[in-house]
Coordinates of C-alpha atoms in Angstrom, one line a residue:
Chain A
M1 CA 0.0 -0.1 0.0
A2 CA 2.7 2.4 1.0
S3 CA 4.7 1.8 -2.1
Y4 CA 1.6 2.4 -4.2
I5 CA 0.9 5.8 -2.5
V6 CA 4.5 6.8 -3.0
R7 CA 4.4 5.9 -6.7
R8 CA 1.2 7.6 -7.1
L9 CA 2.4 10.8 -5.4
A10 CA 5.6 10.9 -7.4
L11 CA 3.4 10.7 -10.5
A12 CA 1.3 13.4 -9.4
I13 CA 4.3 15.6 -8.8
V14 CA 5.6 14.9 -12.3
V15 CA 2.4 15.9 -13.9
M16 CA 2.1 19.1 -11.8
I17 CA 5.7 20.1 -12.9
G18 CA 4.4 19.2 -16.5
V19 CA 1.3 21.5 -16.1
S20 CA 3.4 24.3 -14.8
I21 CA 5.9 24.1 -17.7
L22 CA 2.9 23.8 -20.2
T23 CA 1.1 27.0 -18.6
F24 CA 4.4 28.9 -18.5
L25 CA 5.1 28.2 -22.3
L26 CA 1.5 29.1 -23.1
T27 CA 1.9 32.5 -21.6
R28 CA 5.2 33.0 -23.4
T29 CA 3.9 32.3 -26.8
I30 CA 1.3 35.1 -26.4
P31 CA 1.3 37.1 -29.7
S32 CA 1.3 40.3 -27.9
D33 CA 4.3 41.6 -25.7
P34 CA 3.5 41.1 -22.2
A35 CA 5.7 44.0 -21.1
A36 CA 3.7 46.3 -23.5
R37 CA 0.5 45.1 -22.0
W38 CA 1.9 45.8 -18.4
V39 CA 2.6 49.4 -19.1
G40 CA -0.6 50.1 -21.1
P41 CA -1.5 51.3 -24.5
H42 CA 0.2 54.8 -24.6
A43 CA 3.7 53.9 -23.1
R44 CA 6.9 55.2 -24.5
P45 CA 9.4 52.5 -25.8
E46 CA 11.9 53.1 -22.8
Q47 CA 8.9 52.4 -20.4
V48 CA 8.2 49.1 -22.3
A49 CA 12.0 48.3 -22.0
S50 CA 12.2 48.9 -18.3
A51 CA 9.0 46.9 -17.7
R52 CA 10.6 44.1 -19.7
I53 CA 13.6 44.2 -17.3
K54 CA 11.3 44.5 -14.2
L55 CA 9.2 41.5 -15.3
G56 CA 12.4 39.5 -16.1
L57 CA 11.4 39.0 -19.7
D58 CA 14.9 39.8 -20.9
K59 CA 16.3 36.7 -19.3
P60 CA 16.7 33.3 -21.1
L61 CA 13.5 31.1 -20.9
Y62 CA 14.8 28.6 -18.4
V63 CA 15.8 31.5 -16.0
Q64 CA 12.3 33.0 -16.4
Y65 CA 10.8 29.5 -15.6
Y66 CA 13.0 29.0 -12.6
R67 CA 12.0 32.5 -11.2
Y68 CA 8.5 31.9 -11.9
I69 CA 8.4 28.5 -10.1
R70 CA 10.4 30.0 -7.1
D71 CA 7.8 32.9 -6.9
F72 CA 5.0 30.5 -7.3
L73 CA 6.0 28.2 -4.4
H74 CA 6.4 31.4 -2.2
G75 CA 2.8 32.3 -2.9
D76 CA 3.6 35.1 -5.4
W77 CA 1.6 34.2 -8.5
G78 CA 2.2 37.6 -10.2
H79 CA 0.2 40.7 -10.4
S80 CA -3.1 41.0 -12.6
I81 CA -2.5 43.3 -15.6
R82 CA -6.0 44.7 -15.3
T83 CA -6.2 45.4 -11.5
H84 CA -2.5 45.3 -10.7
Q85 CA -3.5 43.3 -7.6
P86 CA -1.8 40.1 -6.5
V87 CA -3.4 37.2 -8.4
L88 CA -3.4 34.7 -5.6
R89 CA -5.3 37.1 -3.4
E90 CA -7.8 37.8 -6.0
L91 CA -8.2 34.1 -6.9
F92 CA -9.0 33.4 -3.1
S93 CA -11.5 36.1 -2.9
Y94 CA -13.4 34.8 -5.9
L95 CA -13.2 31.1 -5.0
P96 CA -15.7 30.6 -2.2
A97 CA -18.6 31.8 -4.4
S98 CA -17.7 29.2 -7.2
L99 CA -17.1 26.4 -4.5
E100 CA -20.5 27.1 -3.0
L101 CA -22.2 27.0 -6.3
I102 CA -20.4 23.8 -7.4
L103 CA -21.2 22.0 -4.1
F104 CA -24.8 23.0 -4.3
G105 CA -25.0 21.8 -7.8
M106 CA -23.2 18.5 -7.2
V107 CA -25.4 17.6 -4.3
I108 CA -28.5 18.1 -6.5
A109 CA -26.9 16.1 -9.3
F110 CA -25.8 13.1 -7.3
A111 CA -28.9 12.9 -5.1
L112 CA -30.8 12.4 -8.4
G113 CA -28.3 10.9 -10.8
I114 CA -27.3 7.8 -8.7
P115 CA -30.8 6.4 -8.2
L116 CA -31.7 7.2 -11.8
G117 CA -28.7 5.2 -12.8
I118 CA -29.6 2.3 -10.7
I119 CA -33.2 2.2 -11.8
S120 CA -32.1 2.4 -15.3
A121 CA -29.6 -0.5 -15.0
V122 CA -32.2 -2.7 -13.2
K123 CA -34.9 -2.1 -15.7
N124 CA -32.5 -2.5 -18.5
G125 CA -34.3 -2.3 -21.9
N126 CA -37.7 -1.3 -20.8
T127 CA -39.5 2.2 -21.1
I128 CA -38.2 3.4 -17.7
D129 CA -34.7 2.6 -18.9
H130 CA -35.1 4.3 -22.2
L131 CA -36.7 7.4 -20.5
S132 CA -33.8 7.8 -18.1
R133 CA -31.2 7.2 -20.7
V134 CA -32.7 10.0 -22.9
F135 CA -32.8 12.2 -19.8
S136 CA -29.2 11.5 -18.9
I137 CA -27.8 11.9 -22.4
A138 CA -29.8 15.1 -22.7
G139 CA -28.2 16.4 -19.6
V140 CA -24.8 15.8 -21.0
A141 CA -25.7 17.3 -24.4
L142 CA -27.3 20.6 -23.2
P143 CA -25.2 23.7 -23.6
T144 CA -25.0 25.1 -20.2
F145 CA -24.9 28.7 -21.1
W146 CA -28.1 28.3 -23.2
L147 CA -29.8 26.2 -20.4
A148 CA -28.9 29.2 -18.0
M149 CA -30.6 31.7 -20.3
I150 CA -33.7 29.4 -20.8
L151 CA -34.1 29.0 -17.1
Q152 CA -33.9 32.8 -16.6
L153 CA -36.6 33.2 -19.3
V154 CA -38.9 30.7 -17.8
F155 CA -38.4 31.2 -14.0
F156 CA -37.5 34.9 -13.9
K157 CA -39.4 36.5 -16.8
E158 CA -42.5 34.2 -17.2
L159 CA -43.1 32.8 -13.8
K160 CA -41.3 35.5 -11.8
L161 CA -40.2 32.8 -9.2
F162 CA -36.5 33.3 -9.0
P163 CA -34.2 36.3 -9.3
L164 CA -32.3 36.9 -12.7
A165 CA -28.8 37.2 -11.5
G166 CA -26.4 37.8 -8.7
R167 CA -25.7 36.2 -5.3
L168 CA -27.8 38.3 -3.0
D169 CA -30.3 41.1 -3.6
M170 CA -29.4 44.6 -3.1
M171 CA -31.8 45.3 -0.2
T172 CA -30.4 42.3 1.8
S173 CA -26.8 43.2 1.2
V174 CA -27.5 46.7 2.6
I175 CA -29.9 46.0 5.4
S176 CA -28.5 42.7 6.8
P177 CA -25.1 42.2 5.2
I178 CA -23.4 38.7 5.6
E179 CA -20.5 38.6 7.9
C180 CA -17.7 36.7 6.1
V181 CA -16.6 33.6 8.0
T182 CA -16.0 31.0 5.3
G183 CA -17.0 33.0 2.3
F184 CA -19.9 30.5 1.6
Y185 CA -23.0 32.7 2.0
L186 CA -25.3 29.9 2.9
I187 CA -23.1 28.8 5.7
D188 CA -22.1 32.3 6.9
S189 CA -25.5 33.6 7.1
L190 CA -26.7 30.4 9.2
V191 CA -23.9 30.5 11.7
T192 CA -24.4 34.2 12.3
C193 CA -28.3 33.6 12.5
N194 CA -28.9 36.0 9.6
F195 CA -31.9 34.3 8.3
A196 CA -33.0 37.1 5.9
A197 CA -29.7 36.9 4.1
F198 CA -29.8 33.0 4.1
G199 CA -33.2 33.2 2.4
S200 CA -31.9 35.6 -0.2
A201 CA -28.8 33.5 -0.8
L202 CA -30.7 30.4 -1.3
Y203 CA -33.2 32.1 -3.5
H204 CA -30.3 33.3 -5.7
I205 CA -28.4 30.0 -5.9
V206 CA -31.3 27.8 -7.2
L207 CA -31.2 28.6 -10.8
P208 CA -27.4 28.5 -11.3
G209 CA -27.3 25.5 -9.1
I210 CA -29.8 23.6 -11.4
T211 CA -27.9 24.7 -14.4
L212 CA -24.6 23.5 -13.0
A213 CA -26.3 20.1 -11.9
A214 CA -27.5 19.2 -15.4
F215 CA -24.1 18.0 -16.7
P216 CA -23.1 16.0 -13.6
L217 CA -26.6 14.6 -13.1
G218 CA -26.5 13.2 -16.8
L219 CA -22.9 11.9 -16.3
S220 CA -23.6 10.3 -12.9
A221 CA -26.7 8.6 -14.1
R222 CA -25.0 7.2 -17.2
M223 CA -21.8 6.1 -15.3
T224 CA -23.9 4.4 -12.5
R225 CA -26.0 2.6 -15.3
A226 CA -23.0 1.5 -17.1
T227 CA -21.1 0.2 -14.1
M228 CA -24.2 -1.5 -12.6
L229 CA -24.9 -3.2 -15.9
E230 CA -21.4 -4.5 -16.1
I231 CA -21.5 -5.6 -12.6
L232 CA -25.0 -7.3 -13.0
G233 CA -23.5 -9.3 -15.8
E234 CA -20.8 -10.7 -13.6
D235 CA -20.7 -14.3 -12.4
Y236 CA -20.9 -13.7 -8.8
I237 CA -24.3 -11.8 -9.3
R238 CA -25.5 -14.9 -11.3
T239 CA -24.4 -17.0 -8.4
A240 CA -26.1 -14.9 -5.8
R241 CA -29.3 -14.9 -7.8
A242 CA -29.0 -18.8 -8.2
C243 CA -28.6 -19.0 -4.4
G244 CA -32.1 -17.3 -4.3
L245 CA -30.9 -14.1 -2.4
R246 CA -33.4 -11.4 -2.6
E247 CA -32.9 -8.9 -5.4
V248 CA -32.8 -5.9 -3.0
K249 CA -29.9 -7.6 -1.1
I250 CA -28.0 -8.3 -4.3
L251 CA -28.3 -4.8 -5.5
A252 CA -27.5 -3.0 -2.3
V253 CA -24.9 -5.3 -0.9
Y254 CA -23.2 -6.9 -3.8
A255 CA -23.6 -4.7 -6.7
L256 CA -23.6 -1.2 -5.5
R257 CA -20.5 -1.5 -3.3
N258 CA -18.5 -2.6 -6.3
A259 CA -20.1 0.1 -8.4
I260 CA -18.9 2.8 -6.0
G261 CA -15.4 3.1 -7.4
P262 CA -16.3 4.4 -10.9
V263 CA -19.0 6.6 -9.5
L264 CA -16.5 8.2 -7.0
T265 CA -14.1 8.8 -10.0
V266 CA -16.8 10.4 -11.9
G267 CA -17.7 12.6 -8.8
A268 CA -14.2 13.8 -8.6
L269 CA -14.0 14.5 -12.4
T270 CA -17.3 16.2 -12.6
F271 CA -16.2 18.4 -9.7
A272 CA -13.3 19.7 -11.8
Y273 CA -15.5 19.9 -14.9
S274 CA -17.9 21.9 -12.9
L275 CA -15.2 24.3 -12.0
V276 CA -14.9 25.0 -15.8
E277 CA -18.6 25.0 -16.5
T278 CA -18.9 27.7 -13.9
F279 CA -17.0 29.8 -16.3
L280 CA -20.0 29.8 -18.6
I281 CA -22.7 29.8 -15.8
E282 CA -21.2 32.6 -13.8
S283 CA -21.0 34.8 -16.9
V284 CA -24.7 34.3 -17.5
F285 CA -25.9 34.7 -13.9
A286 CA -23.3 37.5 -13.0
W287 CA -22.2 35.1 -10.1
P288 CA -19.1 36.7 -8.6
G289 CA -16.8 33.6 -8.7
L290 CA -13.7 32.3 -10.3
G291 CA -15.4 32.0 -13.7
Y292 CA -16.6 35.5 -13.6
Y293 CA -13.0 36.4 -12.8
A294 CA -11.7 34.3 -15.6
S295 CA -14.0 35.6 -18.2
N296 CA -12.8 39.2 -17.4
A297 CA -9.3 38.0 -17.6
I298 CA -9.8 36.4 -20.9
M299 CA -11.5 39.5 -22.4
T300 CA -8.7 41.7 -21.5
V301 CA -5.9 39.2 -22.2
D302 CA -4.7 39.5 -18.5
Y303 CA -2.4 36.7 -18.9
P304 CA -1.2 36.5 -15.2
A305 CA -4.7 36.0 -14.2
I306 CA -5.5 33.5 -16.9
M307 CA -2.4 31.6 -16.0
G308 CA -3.4 31.8 -12.2
V309 CA -6.9 30.4 -12.9
T310 CA -5.6 27.7 -15.2
L311 CA -3.0 26.5 -12.7
L312 CA -5.4 26.5 -9.9
V313 CA -8.0 24.5 -11.8
A314 CA -5.4 22.0 -13.2
F315 CA -3.8 21.5 -9.7
T316 CA -7.2 20.9 -8.3
Y317 CA -7.9 18.4 -11.0
V318 CA -4.5 16.6 -10.4
L319 CA -5.1 16.6 -6.6
L320 CA -8.6 15.2 -6.9
N321 CA -7.3 12.4 -9.1
L322 CA -4.7 11.6 -6.6
I323 CA -7.2 11.5 -3.7
V324 CA -9.6 9.3 -5.7
D325 CA -6.8 6.8 -6.8
I326 CA -5.6 6.5 -3.2
T327 CA -9.2 6.1 -1.9
L328 CA -9.9 3.4 -4.5
A329 CA -6.7 1.6 -3.5
F330 CA -8.1 1.5 -0.1
L331 CA -11.5 0.2 -1.2
D332 CA -10.2 -2.2 -3.8
P333 CA -7.3 -4.6 -2.9
R334 CA -6.8 -5.5 -6.6
I335 CA -5.5 -2.0 -7.4
R336 CA -2.8 -2.0 -4.7
I337 CA -1.7 -5.6 -5.4
S338 CA -1.3 -5.0 -9.0
Y339 CA 1.4 -2.4 -8.2
T340 CA 3.4 -4.2 -5.6
Chain B
M1 CA -15.9 -9.2 -40.5
I2 CA -19.2 -9.2 -42.5
D3 CA -20.6 -11.3 -39.8
R4 CA -19.6 -8.7 -37.1
L5 CA -21.0 -5.9 -39.2
S6 CA -24.5 -7.5 -39.8
N7 CA -24.5 -8.3 -36.0
A8 CA -23.9 -4.7 -35.2
F9 CA -26.5 -3.6 -37.7
R10 CA -29.0 -5.9 -36.0
Y11 CA -28.2 -4.3 -32.6
I12 CA -28.6 -0.8 -34.1
K13 CA -32.0 -1.7 -35.5
R14 CA -33.2 -3.1 -32.1
S15 CA -32.2 0.1 -30.2
P16 CA -34.8 2.9 -31.0
L17 CA -32.6 5.6 -29.5
T18 CA -29.6 4.7 -31.8
V19 CA -31.8 4.7 -34.8
T20 CA -33.2 8.1 -33.8
G21 CA -29.7 9.4 -33.2
S22 CA -28.3 8.1 -36.5
S23 CA -31.3 9.4 -38.4
I24 CA -30.8 13.0 -36.9
V25 CA -27.0 12.8 -37.7
F26 CA -27.9 11.8 -41.2
L27 CA -30.4 14.7 -41.4
L28 CA -27.8 17.0 -40.0
I29 CA -25.3 16.1 -42.8
L30 CA -27.9 16.6 -45.4
V31 CA -28.9 19.9 -44.2
S32 CA -25.4 21.1 -44.1
L33 CA -24.7 19.9 -47.6
L34 CA -27.8 21.4 -49.0
A35 CA -27.7 24.6 -46.9
P36 CA -27.5 27.2 -49.9
W37 CA -30.6 25.4 -51.5
I38 CA -32.7 25.0 -48.5
A39 CA -32.1 28.2 -46.5
P40 CA -34.7 30.8 -47.5
Y41 CA -32.3 33.7 -47.1
P42 CA -28.8 32.3 -47.9
K43 CA -27.3 35.9 -48.0
D44 CA -28.3 36.5 -44.3
T45 CA -25.0 34.7 -43.1
G46 CA -23.4 38.1 -43.8
T47 CA -25.7 41.1 -44.8
S48 CA -28.1 42.7 -42.5
H49 CA -31.4 44.6 -43.0
I50 CA -32.1 46.7 -39.8
E51 CA -35.7 47.4 -40.9
E52 CA -36.5 43.8 -40.5
A53 CA -35.1 43.5 -36.9
F54 CA -36.7 41.6 -34.1
H55 CA -39.5 40.0 -36.0
S56 CA -41.0 37.3 -34.0
P57 CA -41.3 33.8 -35.6
R58 CA -43.8 33.8 -38.5
L59 CA -44.3 32.2 -41.8
K60 CA -41.9 34.3 -43.7
H61 CA -39.2 33.9 -40.8
P62 CA -39.9 30.6 -39.1
F63 CA -37.4 31.2 -36.3
G64 CA -37.8 35.1 -36.4
T65 CA -35.1 37.6 -37.1
D66 CA -32.2 38.8 -35.0
E67 CA -31.1 42.4 -33.9
L68 CA -29.8 43.1 -37.4
G69 CA -32.9 41.7 -39.1
R70 CA -31.3 38.5 -40.4
D71 CA -33.3 35.4 -40.8
I72 CA -32.4 33.1 -37.9
F73 CA -33.8 30.0 -39.6
S74 CA -31.2 30.5 -42.5
R75 CA -28.4 31.1 -40.1
V76 CA -29.1 28.2 -38.1
I77 CA -29.1 26.1 -41.3
F78 CA -25.7 27.5 -42.2
G79 CA -24.5 27.0 -38.7
S80 CA -24.7 23.3 -39.1
R81 CA -21.9 23.6 -41.8
I82 CA -19.7 25.3 -39.2
S83 CA -20.3 22.8 -36.4
L84 CA -19.7 19.7 -38.6
K85 CA -16.6 21.3 -40.2
V86 CA -15.1 22.1 -36.7
G87 CA -15.9 18.5 -35.6
V88 CA -14.2 16.9 -38.6
L89 CA -11.1 19.2 -38.6
A90 CA -10.5 19.3 -34.9
I91 CA -10.9 15.6 -34.4
G92 CA -9.0 14.9 -37.6
L93 CA -6.1 17.1 -36.2
A94 CA -6.3 15.5 -32.8
L95 CA -6.0 12.1 -34.5
L96 CA -3.1 13.3 -36.5
I97 CA -1.2 14.3 -33.3
G98 CA -2.5 11.6 -31.0
M99 CA -2.2 8.5 -33.1
P100 CA 1.5 8.4 -34.1
L101 CA 2.4 9.3 -30.6
G102 CA 0.2 6.4 -29.1
V103 CA 1.4 3.8 -31.6
I104 CA 5.1 4.8 -30.9
A105 CA 4.6 4.8 -27.1
G106 CA 2.8 1.4 -27.2
Y107 CA 5.1 -0.3 -29.6
S108 CA 8.5 0.9 -28.2
G109 CA 7.8 0.8 -24.5
G110 CA 10.7 1.9 -22.0
A111 CA 11.8 5.3 -21.9
I112 CA 10.1 6.6 -24.9
D113 CA 6.8 5.2 -23.7
E114 CA 7.4 6.8 -20.3
V115 CA 8.1 10.3 -21.7
I116 CA 5.1 10.3 -24.0
M117 CA 2.8 9.1 -21.5
R118 CA 3.9 11.8 -18.9
V119 CA 3.4 14.5 -21.5
T120 CA -0.1 12.9 -22.2
D121 CA -0.9 13.0 -18.5
T122 CA 0.0 16.5 -18.3
F123 CA -2.3 17.5 -21.0
L124 CA -5.0 15.2 -19.6
S125 CA -4.7 16.9 -16.2
F126 CA -6.3 20.0 -17.7
P127 CA -10.1 19.8 -18.2
S128 CA -10.3 20.0 -22.0
L129 CA -12.6 23.1 -22.1
L130 CA -10.2 25.0 -19.7
L131 CA -7.1 24.1 -22.0
A132 CA -9.0 25.1 -25.0
M133 CA -10.0 28.3 -23.4
A134 CA -6.4 29.2 -22.4
I135 CA -5.1 28.3 -25.7
S136 CA -7.6 30.2 -27.9
A137 CA -7.4 33.2 -25.5
I138 CA -3.7 33.3 -26.0
L139 CA -3.6 32.5 -29.8
G140 CA -6.2 35.1 -30.4
P141 CA -9.9 34.5 -30.7
N142 CA -11.1 33.2 -34.2
L143 CA -12.6 29.9 -35.4
R144 CA -9.3 28.5 -36.8
N145 CA -7.6 29.0 -33.4
A146 CA -10.6 27.6 -31.6
M147 CA -10.2 24.4 -33.7
I148 CA -6.5 24.2 -33.0
A149 CA -7.1 24.7 -29.3
I150 CA -9.8 22.0 -29.2
A151 CA -7.4 19.5 -31.1
I152 CA -4.5 20.3 -28.7
S153 CA -6.8 19.6 -25.7
W154 CA -8.2 16.5 -27.3
W155 CA -5.3 14.4 -28.8
P156 CA -4.0 12.9 -25.5
W157 CA -7.2 10.7 -25.3
Y158 CA -6.4 9.2 -28.5
T159 CA -2.7 8.7 -27.6
R160 CA -3.7 6.9 -24.5
L161 CA -6.3 4.6 -26.2
L162 CA -4.0 3.7 -29.2
R163 CA -1.2 3.0 -26.8
S164 CA -3.1 0.4 -25.0
E165 CA -4.2 -1.2 -28.3
A166 CA -0.6 -1.2 -29.7
I167 CA 0.6 -2.8 -26.5
S168 CA -1.6 -5.8 -27.2
V169 CA -1.1 -5.9 -30.9
R170 CA 2.9 -5.9 -30.6
E171 CA 2.6 -9.4 -29.0
R172 CA 0.7 -10.8 -32.0
D173 CA 2.4 -13.4 -34.4
F174 CA 2.3 -11.2 -37.5
V175 CA 4.3 -8.5 -35.8
T176 CA 6.9 -11.1 -34.6
A177 CA 6.9 -12.5 -38.1
A178 CA 7.5 -9.0 -39.6
K179 CA 10.3 -8.5 -37.1
A180 CA 11.9 -11.9 -38.0
V181 CA 12.0 -11.0 -41.8
G182 CA 13.8 -7.8 -40.9
A183 CA 11.1 -5.2 -41.6
P184 CA 12.2 -1.8 -40.6
W185 CA 10.8 -0.3 -37.5
G186 CA 8.6 2.3 -39.2
R187 CA 7.1 -0.2 -41.5
I188 CA 6.1 -2.4 -38.7
L189 CA 4.7 0.5 -36.8
F190 CA 2.6 2.1 -39.5
K191 CA 1.9 -0.9 -41.7
H192 CA 1.3 -3.6 -39.1
V193 CA 0.6 -2.2 -35.6
L194 CA -1.4 0.9 -36.5
P195 CA -3.9 -0.6 -39.0
N196 CA -4.6 -3.4 -36.4
S197 CA -5.3 -1.2 -33.5
I198 CA -7.3 1.6 -35.3
V199 CA -10.9 0.4 -34.8
P200 CA -11.5 1.5 -31.3
I201 CA -9.9 4.9 -32.1
I202 CA -12.3 5.5 -34.9
V203 CA -15.2 4.5 -32.8
Q204 CA -14.1 6.8 -30.0
A205 CA -13.5 9.7 -32.4
S206 CA -16.9 9.3 -33.8
M207 CA -18.3 9.4 -30.2
D208 CA -16.4 12.6 -29.5
F209 CA -18.2 14.5 -32.3
G210 CA -20.9 15.8 -29.7
G211 CA -18.3 17.0 -27.2
V212 CA -16.4 18.8 -29.9
I213 CA -19.3 20.6 -31.2
L214 CA -20.3 21.6 -27.5
T215 CA -16.9 22.8 -26.7
C216 CA -16.7 25.0 -29.9
A217 CA -20.1 26.5 -29.1
A218 CA -19.0 27.3 -25.6
L219 CA -15.7 28.9 -26.8
S220 CA -17.7 31.0 -29.3
F221 CA -20.1 31.9 -26.5
L222 CA -17.3 33.2 -24.3
G223 CA -15.9 35.2 -27.4
L224 CA -13.1 32.9 -28.0
G225 CA -14.3 31.2 -31.2
A226 CA -16.0 32.2 -34.2
Q227 CA -16.5 36.1 -34.7
P228 CA -19.4 38.1 -36.1
P229 CA -21.0 37.7 -38.6
T230 CA -20.3 34.1 -38.7
P231 CA -23.6 32.1 -38.3
E232 CA -22.0 29.9 -35.6
W233 CA -24.6 28.6 -33.1
G234 CA -22.7 29.4 -29.8
L235 CA -22.0 32.9 -31.1
M236 CA -25.5 33.4 -32.2
T237 CA -26.6 32.7 -28.5
S238 CA -24.0 34.9 -27.4
T239 CA -24.9 37.9 -29.3
G240 CA -28.5 37.4 -28.5
R241 CA -27.8 37.7 -24.9
T242 CA -28.5 41.3 -24.6
F243 CA -32.0 41.0 -26.0
F244 CA -33.1 37.6 -25.0
L245 CA -35.5 38.6 -22.2
T246 CA -37.5 40.6 -24.6
H247 CA -37.0 38.6 -27.7
W248 CA -36.8 34.9 -26.7
W249 CA -36.4 33.5 -30.2
I250 CA -32.9 35.0 -30.8
V251 CA -31.2 32.5 -28.3
T252 CA -33.6 29.8 -28.3
F253 CA -33.4 28.3 -31.8
P254 CA -29.6 28.3 -32.1
G255 CA -29.5 26.7 -28.6
I256 CA -31.8 24.0 -29.6
A257 CA -29.7 23.3 -32.7
I258 CA -26.7 22.8 -30.6
F259 CA -28.6 20.6 -28.2
I260 CA -30.2 18.4 -30.9
S261 CA -26.9 17.8 -32.8
V262 CA -25.0 17.0 -29.6
F263 CA -27.8 14.9 -28.3
A264 CA -27.8 12.9 -31.7
F265 CA -24.1 12.3 -31.7
N266 CA -24.2 11.2 -28.2
L267 CA -27.0 8.8 -28.9
V268 CA -25.0 7.2 -31.6
G269 CA -21.9 7.0 -29.4
D270 CA -23.9 5.5 -26.6
G271 CA -25.3 2.8 -29.0
L272 CA -22.0 2.1 -30.5
R273 CA -20.5 1.6 -27.0
E274 CA -23.3 -0.9 -26.2
I275 CA -22.7 -2.8 -29.5
L276 CA -19.0 -3.1 -29.0
D277 CA -18.9 -4.0 -25.3
P278 CA -20.3 -7.6 -25.1
K279 CA -20.2 -7.4 -21.2
M280 CA -23.1 -5.0 -21.3
R281 CA -25.1 -7.2 -23.7
R282 CA -24.7 -10.2 -21.6
A283 CA -26.5 -8.3 -18.8
R284 CA -29.5 -7.9 -21.0
R285 CA -31.6 -10.7 -19.6

């Protein structure tokens, strides 16, 4: 087990170094001169030249990379060209809003997706299965940005049930502002007993949350179905059936436990996917999160900010994969044995 | 081979969803080929007539007109050409990068394999949309760069898949025989190993069509793909954003077009997977 974890950790570190090199190279192949961007549009040539020296762009590429990594590890992720603020601090101020939205969406998705997938697998081939398959494939095929707008049309304009955009309504944020504890409005408002703000926050998160859930819901349902089908075709399930065990027991005890691995993997992957999906959703719902920050950075070719977001998401992705692999090794002895 | 094909065809016929998916895909290809003839206003891909702006759907304009008075129905029809083109070119480019690397990694093993696979892992550790976004933001936003960006974020999947196929093929007798008669390395690789491990890649590539169309639409929506006045579906929903609360049809129809095409390609992909994976068939009681 220990050797497996060490091997897996080493691999993750290699990949993270690769990710940092790739991101670094991407920002150095930028068509416009970063130094010129830094000083702004009406700068004199000598100002650009001094900015180039200040940013270390006059040094060879490997020196630039070394400095970049050194600063990166010291928590200095550069300064945003647009706001001239440290990128890392900005990222952390935008992150909680995105995380709250993602967690909210994932809870909806998995609470519905896993049961849907199980029903679909058990009723393989009949109408319920076809319906749930259509539903889950549709969830994966929906363009999120479009779904977001359609939900706004239906629930804001026509039914007047939910607000159009934002995280909190103006009145609440003035009359009973939320004290920042974790940055998660739903949690912060609850722990400070600010129920008016809790209501408003909940009211605002529903539409973006549903939009975000569509993709993981479809994916988790499809994945649960595929895995359950595979397992239900295994010999030990046939044996269990032949021994006359009750179907519920077969499903809950024998099949579902073995299906948990792939579902867990999909959970971690969809989390990372959702992190990117929020780029689209947050721009439609004006949700002040990481995606909102990223779209602004992209529009203004603010490359330190683009790089920061890219690295943050990619590292999260690598870390999640690492956690999943190690958890799976704990759950499934076959994985760790194959590595020893 | 013929036996396998007819078997596959039987399964397709038995699954109504796969039949539906393939029919829509077929229709989509037909529409894109015949676009200049079926679109009522083929010139509306470029020209605008402000006096016709914001007409709601009616007989003359089945999907209404947009803020520049262009017929949305015609633009949606022409949009199918762009989506299919992006799908073919982006996946083609991804295959062109991914397949040689995969076959080399799988066949050679050792250090070469290790290096190629670590590079692949690096690319795979980015969510593909994020990588595509970063690349097209940096290359400069236009449709060609979006295609390149999609291909760069997509090739590692093919490398990984082809590598695992190549590993099993390299142990087969005909490869040993080719080695024994002294065939050069490149010949074994591209004449013997590659053709014999290509089927799963082709299947995977056809399944990825939906994902690529969706990614392209998302990039255009963020302003990183096609630029106005291109009748690209994602771009059409993006430019319609300003007006959609008062003129719902501007974003609704291009969005439906994206959804239906991605949905159809995914249905076909889902069906293909079921056909090719006997384990799943066995579970059908």
